[in-house]
Coordinates of C-alpha atoms in Angstrom, one line a residue:
M163 CA -25.9 264.6 234.7
T164 CA -27.7 261.9 232.9
A165 CA -26.5 260.2 229.7
E166 CA -29.0 262.2 227.7
E167 CA -27.2 265.4 228.7
Q168 CA -24.0 264.2 227.1
V169 CA -24.9 265.5 223.7
E170 CA -24.1 269.0 222.7
P171 CA -26.6 271.7 223.9
L172 CA -29.4 272.4 221.4
E173 CA -29.8 275.9 220.1
V174 CA -33.6 275.9 220.2
Q175 CA -35.4 274.5 223.3
P176 CA -38.7 272.7 222.9
E177 CA -41.9 274.2 224.0
T178 CA -43.2 273.1 227.4
P179 CA -46.8 272.0 228.0
A180 CA -49.2 274.4 229.5
A181 CA -49.3 274.3 233.3
E182 CA -52.5 274.5 235.4
G183 CA -53.6 278.1 235.5
D184 CA -52.3 279.2 232.1
T185 CA -54.7 281.0 229.7
A186 CA -56.3 279.2 226.9
I187 CA -54.1 280.9 224.4
G188 CA -51.1 278.9 225.6
V189 CA -48.0 279.0 227.8
V190 CA -46.9 282.4 229.1
P191 CA -43.1 282.5 228.3
S192 CA -40.8 283.2 231.1
P193 CA -38.2 286.0 230.9
Q194 CA -35.5 283.4 230.7
R195 CA -37.1 281.7 227.8
D196 CA -37.5 285.1 226.0
L197 CA -33.8 285.7 226.6
I198 CA -32.9 282.3 225.1
S199 CA -35.2 282.7 222.1
G200 CA -33.9 286.2 221.5
R201 CA -30.3 285.0 221.5
V202 CA -31.1 282.1 219.1
S203 CA -33.0 284.4 216.8
D204 CA -30.2 286.9 216.8
A205 CA -27.7 284.2 216.0
Y206 CA -29.7 282.9 213.1
D207 CA -30.2 286.4 211.8
K208 CA -26.5 286.9 211.7
V209 CA -25.7 283.4 210.3
P210 CA -28.8 281.9 208.5
S211 CA -29.1 278.2 208.0
I212 CA -27.1 276.5 205.4
G213 CA -28.6 276.7 201.9
D214 CA -30.5 279.9 202.7
R215 CA -27.9 282.1 200.9
W216 CA -25.8 281.9 197.8
T217 CA -22.9 284.0 199.0
R218 CA -21.2 281.6 201.3
W219 CA -18.7 279.0 199.9
Y220 CA -20.6 276.0 201.4
D221 CA -24.2 277.0 200.2
L222 CA -23.9 276.0 196.6
P223 CA -22.3 272.6 197.2
Y224 CA -24.9 271.9 199.9
K225 CA -27.7 272.8 197.5
L226 CA -26.2 270.5 194.9
L227 CA -25.9 267.7 197.3
W228 CA -29.5 268.2 198.5
F229 CA -30.7 268.3 194.9
L230 CA -29.1 264.9 194.2
Q231 CA -30.8 263.3 197.2
T232 CA -34.4 264.4 196.5
N233 CA -37.3 263.3 194.3
W234 CA -36.7 260.8 191.5
R235 CA -32.9 261.2 191.7
R236 CA -32.7 259.2 194.9
K237 CA -34.3 256.3 193.2
I238 CA -31.6 255.9 190.5
I239 CA -28.6 256.7 192.6
P240 CA -27.1 253.7 194.4
Q241 CA -27.5 253.5 198.1
P242 CA -23.7 253.7 198.9
A243 CA -23.5 256.9 196.8
L244 CA -26.6 258.3 198.7
R245 CA -25.0 257.6 202.0
A246 CA -21.8 259.4 200.9
L247 CA -23.9 262.4 199.7
R248 CA -25.7 262.5 203.0
R249 CA -22.4 262.3 204.9
W250 CA -21.0 265.2 202.9
S251 CA -24.1 267.3 203.5
I252 CA -23.8 266.8 207.2
D253 CA -20.1 267.7 207.2
L254 CA -20.9 270.9 205.3
S255 CA -23.6 271.8 207.8
Q256 CA -20.9 271.7 210.5
F257 CA -19.2 274.7 208.8
N258 CA -22.4 276.6 209.0
K259 CA -22.8 275.7 212.7
L260 CA -19.2 276.7 213.4
E261 CA -19.8 280.1 211.9
R262 CA -22.9 280.6 214.0
D263 CA -21.1 279.5 217.2
R264 CA -18.6 282.2 216.6
V265 CA -21.2 285.0 216.8
W266 CA -22.6 283.8 220.2
D267 CA -21.9 286.1 223.2
P268 CA -18.8 284.5 225.0
S269 CA -20.5 285.4 228.3
D270 CA -23.5 283.1 227.5
R271 CA -23.3 280.2 229.9
L272 CA -25.2 278.0 227.5
H273 CA -22.2 278.1 225.1
D274 CA -19.2 278.7 227.4
F275 CA -17.9 278.2 230.9
Q276 CA -15.9 280.6 233.0
V277 CA -13.1 279.4 235.3
P278 CA -12.9 281.7 238.3
A279 CA -9.8 283.9 238.2
D280 CA -8.6 282.8 241.6
E281 CA -9.1 279.0 240.9
H282 CA -6.1 277.0 239.7
V283 CA -5.2 273.4 239.4
N284 CA -1.9 271.7 239.8
M285 CA -1.0 268.1 238.8
P286 CA 2.0 267.1 240.9
G287 CA 2.1 263.5 240.1
I288 CA 0.9 260.6 238.0
W289 CA 0.9 256.9 239.0
V290 CA 0.7 254.1 236.4
V291 CA 1.1 250.4 236.9
E292 CA 2.1 247.4 234.8
L293 CA 1.6 243.8 235.7
F294 CA 3.9 240.8 235.1
P295 CA 2.2 237.4 235.4
P296 CA 4.3 234.3 234.4
S297 CA 3.8 234.9 230.7
A298 CA 5.4 238.4 231.0
F299 CA 8.2 237.6 233.5
A300 CA 10.9 237.5 230.8
R301 CA 9.9 241.0 229.7
L302 CA 10.6 242.4 233.2
E303 CA 14.1 240.7 233.3
R304 CA 14.9 242.2 229.9
A305 CA 13.6 245.7 231.0
I306 CA 15.9 245.7 234.0
D307 CA 18.9 244.7 232.0
R308 CA 18.1 247.0 229.0
N309 CA 17.6 250.1 231.1
G310 CA 20.5 249.6 233.4
W311 CA 18.5 249.8 236.6
D312 CA 21.0 247.7 238.5
G313 CA 24.0 249.9 237.6
N314 CA 24.1 252.2 240.6
R315 CA 22.3 250.2 243.2
W316 CA 25.5 249.5 245.1
M317 CA 25.8 253.3 245.9
S318 CA 22.7 253.1 248.2
G319 CA 24.0 250.1 250.1
A320 CA 21.8 247.6 248.3
Q321 CA 23.3 244.1 248.6
E322 CA 21.3 242.5 245.8
T323 CA 20.4 243.3 242.2
N324 CA 16.8 243.8 241.1
V325 CA 16.9 240.5 239.2
N326 CA 18.0 238.6 242.3
M327 CA 15.3 240.3 244.4
L328 CA 12.8 239.5 241.7
L329 CA 13.7 235.8 241.6
K330 CA 13.6 235.5 245.4
S331 CA 10.3 237.3 245.7
R332 CA 8.7 235.1 243.0
A333 CA 10.0 232.1 245.0
R334 CA 8.4 233.5 248.1
M335 CA 11.7 234.1 249.8
G336 CA 12.1 237.8 249.2
W337 CA 10.5 241.1 250.0
N338 CA 6.9 242.0 249.4
W339 CA 8.0 245.3 247.7
W340 CA 11.2 247.2 247.0
R341 CA 12.4 250.3 245.2
M342 CA 13.4 249.2 241.7
A343 CA 14.8 252.4 240.2
S344 CA 14.9 256.2 240.4
I345 CA 15.1 257.8 237.0
Q346 CA 15.7 261.5 236.1
D347 CA 16.3 263.3 232.9
I348 CA 19.8 263.5 231.5
N349 CA 19.8 267.2 232.4
G350 CA 18.1 266.8 235.7
T351 CA 19.3 268.4 238.9
Y352 CA 18.1 265.9 241.6
M353 CA 20.7 264.4 243.9
M354 CA 20.1 260.6 243.5
P355 CA 23.5 258.8 243.8
D356 CA 21.9 255.4 243.1
G357 CA 19.6 256.7 240.3
V358 CA 19.9 256.5 236.6
R359 CA 19.6 259.1 233.9
A360 CA 17.5 258.8 230.7
Q361 CA 15.8 260.9 228.1
L362 CA 12.5 261.9 229.7
P363 CA 9.7 264.1 228.3
P364 CA 10.1 267.8 229.4
E365 CA 6.8 267.4 231.4
F366 CA 8.4 264.8 233.7
G367 CA 10.7 265.7 236.6
Y368 CA 11.7 262.3 237.7
I369 CA 10.3 258.8 237.9
E370 CA 10.4 256.4 240.9
L371 CA 9.7 252.7 240.2
K372 CA 8.4 250.4 242.9
A373 CA 8.1 246.6 242.5
M374 CA 5.3 244.9 244.5
Q375 CA 5.1 241.1 244.7
V376 CA 1.7 239.4 245.0
G377 CA 2.1 235.8 245.9
S378 CA 4.7 234.1 243.8
G379 CA 3.4 234.6 240.3
L380 CA 2.4 238.2 239.9
T381 CA 4.8 241.2 240.1
A382 CA 3.4 244.7 239.8
V383 CA 5.7 247.6 238.8
V384 CA 4.2 251.1 239.8
A385 CA 5.8 254.2 238.3
H386 CA 5.3 257.4 240.4
I387 CA 6.0 260.2 237.9
E388 CA 6.6 263.5 239.5
L389 CA 5.8 266.2 236.9
S390 CA 8.1 269.1 236.3
K391 CA 6.9 272.7 236.7
L392 CA 6.0 272.7 233.0
G393 CA 3.9 269.5 233.3
A394 CA 2.3 270.3 236.7
T395 CA 1.0 273.7 235.5
H396 CA 0.2 272.8 231.8
L397 CA -3.4 271.7 232.5
D398 CA -4.1 274.9 234.4
E399 CA -2.9 277.0 231.6
V400 CA -5.1 275.3 229.1
W401 CA -8.0 275.4 231.5
H402 CA -7.8 279.2 231.8
Q403 CA -7.1 280.2 228.3
P404 CA -10.1 281.4 226.1
H405 CA -11.5 278.8 223.9
E406 CA -12.9 279.6 220.5
P407 CA -15.3 277.5 218.4
M408 CA -13.5 274.8 216.5
L409 CA -14.0 271.8 214.2
T410 CA -12.8 268.4 215.2
R411 CA -13.1 265.0 213.6
R412 CA -14.5 262.1 215.7
D413 CA -15.3 258.7 214.3
G414 CA -14.6 259.9 210.8
R415 CA -17.1 262.7 211.1
L416 CA -16.7 266.5 211.4
H417 CA -18.2 268.1 214.5
A418 CA -18.5 271.8 215.2
L419 CA -17.8 272.7 218.8
D420 CA -19.0 275.9 220.4
R421 CA -16.8 277.6 223.0
M422 CA -18.0 275.4 225.8
W423 CA -17.4 272.1 224.0
A424 CA -14.2 273.3 222.5
G425 CA -13.0 274.1 226.0
F426 CA -14.0 270.6 227.2
H427 CA -12.2 269.1 224.2
V428 CA -9.0 271.1 224.5
T429 CA -8.6 270.9 228.3
Q430 CA -9.5 267.2 228.5
T431 CA -7.1 266.4 225.7
A432 CA -4.3 268.3 227.5
R433 CA -4.8 266.1 230.6
E434 CA -5.1 263.0 228.3
R435 CA -1.8 263.9 226.7
L436 CA 0.0 263.7 230.0
H437 CA -1.5 260.3 230.6
Q438 CA -0.4 259.2 227.2
L439 CA 3.1 260.3 227.9
A440 CA 3.1 258.2 231.1
R441 CA 1.7 255.1 229.4
K442 CA 4.0 255.5 226.5
W443 CA 7.0 255.7 228.7
M444 CA 5.8 252.6 230.6
N445 CA 5.3 250.7 227.4
E446 CA 8.8 251.6 226.1
S447 CA 10.7 251.0 229.3
C448 CA 8.8 248.4 231.3
D449 CA 6.1 246.7 229.2
G450 CA 4.2 243.8 230.8
V451 CA 0.9 242.1 230.1
F452 CA -1.0 245.4 229.3
G453 CA 1.6 246.3 226.8
E454 CA 1.5 242.8 225.3
F455 CA -2.2 243.0 224.7
N456 CA -2.0 246.6 223.6
S457 CA -4.3 247.6 226.4
P458 CA -4.1 250.8 228.5
Q459 CA -2.5 250.6 231.9
T460 CA -4.4 251.6 235.0
L461 CA -3.6 255.2 236.0
I462 CA -4.3 257.7 238.8
D463 CA -3.4 261.4 238.6
M464 CA -3.6 263.9 241.4
L465 CA -5.3 267.3 241.0
I466 CA -4.7 270.0 243.6
L467 CA -7.1 273.0 243.6
D468 CA -6.5 276.4 245.1
Q469 CA -10.1 277.2 246.2
H470 CA -12.7 274.5 245.7
D471 CA -12.9 271.7 248.3
P472 CA -14.8 268.7 246.9
T473 CA -15.1 267.2 250.4
D474 CA -16.9 270.2 251.9
V475 CA -20.4 268.8 252.0
S476 CA -21.8 272.1 253.3
D477 CA -20.8 273.9 250.1
D478 CA -23.2 273.0 247.3
R479 CA -21.7 275.5 244.9
D480 CA -19.8 272.8 243.0
R481 CA -23.1 272.0 241.2
D482 CA -22.9 275.5 239.7
K483 CA -19.4 274.8 238.6
F484 CA -20.1 271.4 237.0
D485 CA -19.1 272.6 233.5
V486 CA -15.9 274.2 234.9
F487 CA -14.7 270.8 236.4
R488 CA -16.1 268.8 233.5
A489 CA -13.5 270.6 231.4
L490 CA -10.9 268.8 233.5
G491 CA -12.6 265.5 233.0
I492 CA -14.1 265.5 236.5
T493 CA -17.7 264.4 236.0
E494 CA -18.7 261.6 238.3
T495 CA -19.2 263.6 241.4
D496 CA -22.9 264.2 241.6
L497 CA -24.1 260.7 242.6
Y498 CA -21.2 258.9 244.4
Y499 CA -18.4 259.9 246.7
Y500 CA -15.2 257.8 246.9
T501 CA -13.4 258.7 250.1
S502 CA -10.6 257.2 252.2
A503 CA -9.5 257.9 255.8
D504 CA -6.0 257.0 254.7
I505 CA -6.0 260.0 252.3
P506 CA -8.2 262.6 254.1
K507 CA -9.8 265.6 252.4
M508 CA -9.4 264.1 248.9
H509 CA -11.9 262.4 246.7
L510 CA -11.2 259.6 244.2
V511 CA -13.1 260.1 240.9
P512 CA -13.5 257.6 238.1
T513 CA -13.3 258.9 234.5
S514 CA -16.3 258.4 232.2
P515 CA -15.1 258.7 228.5
S516 CA -18.8 259.2 227.5
M517 CA -18.9 262.4 229.6
A518 CA -15.2 263.4 229.1
R519 CA -14.6 262.6 225.4
G520 CA -11.1 264.0 225.5
I521 CA -10.0 261.1 227.8
S522 CA -9.8 257.8 226.0
T523 CA -10.3 255.1 228.7
D524 CA -12.1 254.5 231.9
R525 CA -8.9 253.1 233.4
T526 CA -8.1 256.6 234.5
W527 CA -8.8 257.9 238.0
A528 CA -8.3 261.3 239.6
L529 CA -7.5 262.0 243.2
W530 CA -8.5 265.6 243.8
G531 CA -8.8 268.0 246.7
Q532 CA -8.2 271.6 247.9
R533 CA -4.5 272.2 248.9
Q534 CA -4.9 273.9 252.2
A535 CA -7.6 271.5 253.4
V536 CA -5.3 268.5 252.6
V537 CA -2.3 270.1 254.2
D538 CA -4.2 270.9 257.4
S539 CA -5.5 267.3 257.7
A540 CA -2.2 265.6 256.8
T541 CA 0.3 264.1 259.2
H542 CA 4.0 263.6 258.7
L543 CA 4.1 266.1 255.8
T544 CA 7.5 267.5 256.6
G545 CA 10.7 266.4 254.8
Y546 CA 9.3 266.5 251.3
G547 CA 10.5 270.0 250.3
D548 CA 8.9 273.4 250.2
D549 CA 6.3 272.7 247.5
P550 CA 3.1 271.5 249.2
N551 CA 1.8 269.9 246.0
R552 CA 4.8 267.7 245.7
A553 CA 4.7 267.0 249.4
I554 CA 1.1 265.8 249.2
A555 CA 1.9 263.5 246.3
H556 CA 4.8 261.9 248.1
R557 CA 3.1 261.7 251.5
Y558 CA 0.3 259.6 250.1
G559 CA 2.3 257.9 247.3
D560 CA 2.5 254.5 249.0
A561 CA -1.2 254.4 249.8
I562 CA -2.0 255.3 246.2
E563 CA 0.5 252.8 244.7
S564 CA -0.9 249.8 246.7
F565 CA -4.5 250.7 245.9
L566 CA -3.6 251.1 242.2
V567 CA -2.4 247.4 242.1
T568 CA -5.9 246.4 243.3
L569 CA -7.5 248.4 240.5
A570 CA -5.0 246.9 238.0
V571 CA -5.9 243.3 238.9
S572 CA -9.5 244.0 237.9
D573 CA -8.3 245.6 234.6
L574 CA -6.1 242.6 234.0
L575 CA -9.1 240.2 234.3
E576 CA -11.0 242.5 231.9
T577 CA -8.1 242.2 229.4
V578 CA -7.8 238.5 229.8
E579 CA -11.6 238.1 229.4
A580 CA -11.4 240.2 226.2
S581 CA -8.7 237.9 224.9
Y582 CA -10.7 234.8 225.5
A583 CA -13.7 236.4 223.8
L584 CA -11.5 237.3 220.8
I585 CA -10.2 233.8 220.5
R586 CA -13.8 232.4 220.7
D587 CA -15.3 234.8 218.2
R588 CA -12.5 234.4 215.6
A589 CA -12.1 230.6 216.1
R590 CA -14.3 229.7 213.1
A591 CA -12.7 232.1 210.7
Q592 CA -9.1 231.4 211.8
H593 CA -9.3 227.7 212.5
G594 CA -12.0 226.5 210.1
R595 CA -9.5 224.7 208.0
F596 CA -7.8 223.0 211.0
K597 CA -4.3 223.8 209.8
A598 CA -1.6 222.6 212.1
K599 CA 0.1 226.0 212.4
V600 CA -3.2 227.7 213.4
I601 CA -4.0 225.0 215.9
N602 CA -0.5 225.4 217.4
D603 CA -1.0 229.2 217.7
L604 CA -4.4 228.6 219.4
R605 CA -2.8 226.1 221.8
E606 CA 0.0 228.6 222.7
Q607 CA -2.5 231.4 223.3
L608 CA -4.7 229.3 225.5
L609 CA -1.8 227.9 227.4
T610 CA -0.4 231.3 228.2
L611 CA -3.8 232.6 229.4
S612 CA -4.4 229.4 231.4
I613 CA -1.1 229.7 233.3
D614 CA -1.6 233.4 234.0
V615 CA -5.2 232.9 235.2
A616 CA -4.5 229.9 237.4
T617 CA -1.3 231.4 238.9
V618 CA -2.8 234.9 239.7
K619 CA -6.0 233.4 241.1
R620 CA -4.1 231.1 243.5
D621 CA -1.7 233.9 244.6
L622 CA -4.4 236.4 245.2
E623 CA -6.6 234.0 247.2
R624 CA -3.6 233.2 249.3
S625 CA -2.7 236.8 249.7
W626 CA -6.3 237.8 250.7
K627 CA -6.3 235.2 253.4
S628 CA -3.0 236.2 254.9
R629 CA -3.6 240.0 254.8
P630 CA -6.7 241.9 253.9
R631 CA -4.9 244.5 251.8
F632 CA -1.6 245.2 250.1
E633 CA 1.1 247.1 251.9
E634 CA -0.1 250.6 252.9
E635 CA -3.1 250.2 250.6
A636 CA -5.6 253.0 250.9
E637 CA -9.1 251.7 251.8
F638 CA -11.9 253.6 250.0
T639 CA -15.6 253.8 250.8
I640 CA -18.3 254.4 248.2
D641 CA -21.3 256.3 249.4
Y642 CA -24.1 258.4 247.9
S643 CA -23.3 262.1 247.8
P644 CA -24.7 264.1 250.7
R645 CA -27.1 265.8 248.3
I646 CA -28.6 262.5 247.2
R647 CA -28.7 261.3 250.8
A648 CA -30.6 264.4 251.8
S649 CA -33.1 264.3 249.0
S650 CA -33.8 260.6 249.1
D651 CA -34.8 258.1 251.8
L652 CA -31.9 255.8 251.1
K653 CA -31.2 252.9 253.5
D654 CA -28.2 251.5 251.7
K655 CA -25.0 251.5 253.7
P656 CA -21.7 252.7 252.3
V657 CA -19.7 250.1 250.4
H658 CA -16.2 249.2 251.2
M659 CA -14.6 249.6 247.7
N660 CA -11.6 247.4 248.2
T661 CA -13.6 244.5 249.5
E662 CA -16.1 244.9 246.7
L663 CA -13.3 244.9 244.1
R664 CA -11.9 241.6 245.6
K665 CA -15.3 240.0 245.6
R666 CA -15.9 240.8 242.0
Q667 CA -12.4 239.7 241.1
K668 CA -13.1 236.3 242.7
E669 CA -16.3 236.0 240.7
R670 CA -14.5 236.9 237.5
F671 CA -11.8 234.4 238.3
E672 CA -14.4 231.6 238.6
E673 CA -15.9 232.6 235.3
L674 CA -12.5 232.7 233.5
T675 CA -11.6 229.3 235.0
A676 CA -14.8 227.8 233.7
A677 CA -14.3 229.4 230.3
D678 CA -10.7 228.1 230.2
R679 CA -11.9 224.5 230.8
D680 CA -14.5 224.9 227.9
Y681 CA -11.9 226.3 225.6
R682 CA -9.5 223.5 226.4
D683 CA -12.1 220.9 225.5
I684 CA -12.8 222.7 222.3
L685 CA -9.0 222.8 221.6
S686 CA -8.8 219.0 222.1
T687 CA -11.6 218.4 219.7
V688 CA -10.1 220.8 217.2
A689 CA -6.7 219.1 217.5
S690 CA -8.3 215.7 217.0
L691 CA -10.2 216.9 213.9
G692 CA -7.0 218.6 212.7
A693 CA -5.0 215.4 213.1
S694 CA -7.7 213.4 211.2
V695 CA -7.7 216.0 208.4
N696 CA -3.9 216.1 208.3
A697 CA -3.8 212.3 208.0
A698 CA -6.3 212.3 205.2
K699 CA -4.4 215.1 203.4
T700 CA -1.2 213.2 203.9
G701 CA -2.7 210.0 202.3
R702 CA -4.0 211.9 199.3
R703 CA -0.7 213.6 198.8
A704 CA 1.1 210.2 198.9
L705 CA -1.2 208.9 196.2
W706 CA -0.5 212.0 194.0
V707 CA 3.2 211.6 194.6
A708 CA 3.0 207.9 193.6
F709 CA 1.1 208.8 190.4
V710 CA 3.5 211.5 189.4
S711 CA 6.4 209.2 190.0
L712 CA 4.8 206.5 187.8
V713 CA 4.3 209.1 185.0
V714 CA 7.9 210.4 185.3
A715 CA 9.3 206.8 185.2
S716 CA 7.2 206.0 182.2
V717 CA 8.3 209.1 180.3
T718 CA 11.9 208.4 181.3
V719 CA 11.7 204.8 179.9
V720 CA 10.2 206.0 176.6
V721 CA 12.7 208.8 176.1
T722 CA 15.8 206.8 177.0
D723 CA 15.0 203.7 174.9
I724 CA 16.1 205.0 171.4
G725 CA 16.7 201.8 169.5
D726 CA 15.2 201.0 166.0
R727 CA 12.3 199.0 167.5
S728 CA 11.9 201.2 170.6
L729 CA 8.5 202.3 171.8
F730 CA 9.5 205.9 171.2
N731 CA 10.5 205.1 167.5
E732 CA 7.2 203.2 167.0
V733 CA 5.2 206.2 168.2
M734 CA 7.1 208.6 166.0
E735 CA 6.5 206.4 162.9
F736 CA 2.8 206.3 163.7
L737 CA 2.6 210.0 163.9
R738 CA 4.4 210.4 160.5
S739 CA 1.9 208.0 158.9
L740 CA -0.9 210.2 160.1
L741 CA 0.6 213.3 158.6

């Protein structure tokens, strides 16, 4: 679906030009067009346009607003007031559209979607990652101590605490990865002797934290959140429930949503809520550089379907179900396929917030597949319990976690680049007066970013030379969908996604390093100018202090000398003579 198709469907379709062979009178309407026109006409007969009646509550206010915006009145009303009137008119029109949406036939595919009764989705797990470069290392130490993740490690036979393992790994003398903590709810029933208990959202079953060391200066902490039965089935329940037209507010404006768009909004928001719970828990329990910059962490969730197999290239019915899966936030499937031999029979799908408005960030990815197809192609699936959804999530957990770190590095560079841009764009407003405090703040920000960029760049380059991928990292390939391949004469070869990500990361590191050098030169100039300005200000203040001291001393002499021939007495006599 193209970007133009992202807008809500129009109620009246435009006329098409006459095709060759049509009569001179015009285009011969097709039965489908007659059906659409009839439905539109019927809807407008039941609910006329706003302002066409006097009986509805919004007609009279709309007529008044329209009256104020027409003819000579718009010339004397200030522009800000006119914009407000126009905005109120549009908001009122949304109530009219909502009323008309409610009379549409629920079976009309132009205004609703129908989830097959035998199709269900299960979300067994969510993976979210936080990164700790040198500037965030102290945060990780405090998180380990604050949450008590070392309290029961001795029960599993671990000889060292998390802090000791962390220090050794960052000195390149420890493990590349280790299990940091296992966390369940205070009322949980899992048998985890070395685990800890904490208050978790009811949608969470338990959380397993894994630390991964990249070089010496970057530690990644990945949380595998296993959802409870409530959390795993919540998305499916919302997906299947009937959706009625609704009003929502977006960017400060009211929008009327018909049944289809209401279904998109409610279902995607339900999925986004689970993501927000995961990110919120990470921010509160183990906040790193993403938390410091108030930036969303990179996240992957797993969606297991009962019937539809997205990897079945012989089945083209998924195009007919586009709206059904769009409600879940799965939209980027028509052009590219992201597949991995390490996770067979599943597709990786990026999220496009412009197509899935209920999901707030493009740092969200979905790994989806059909349950039986994944089970049949999986190896070593035993030992994870009787629930196949949970078993799939745990079987491929290591591959997902390592790949997630690769994605997160790209998002880290994006966050750092945004921070540099913010410093640059606000430099004139914040540092125009060359105050010492502001210059010190600028120096601290640039120093922190410089250390992080230089350290992570060096560690990643060394890591890429010694090993082509992280431990157990799933390797994905990006290729055109089979439908696009079949309909076009494309010669492009599939792209190795991991290699392409590292290539772009290297380019971005070079750009950030060059930008850092430029900003440091600017900082040196600003500091020199600030020192000169401060010296001049200090000189002026010294002159004022000396002048005030002279005045005070003179007044003191006058007041304290109170003899008959004192200066004070002479002045008083002079004033009396004038009076």
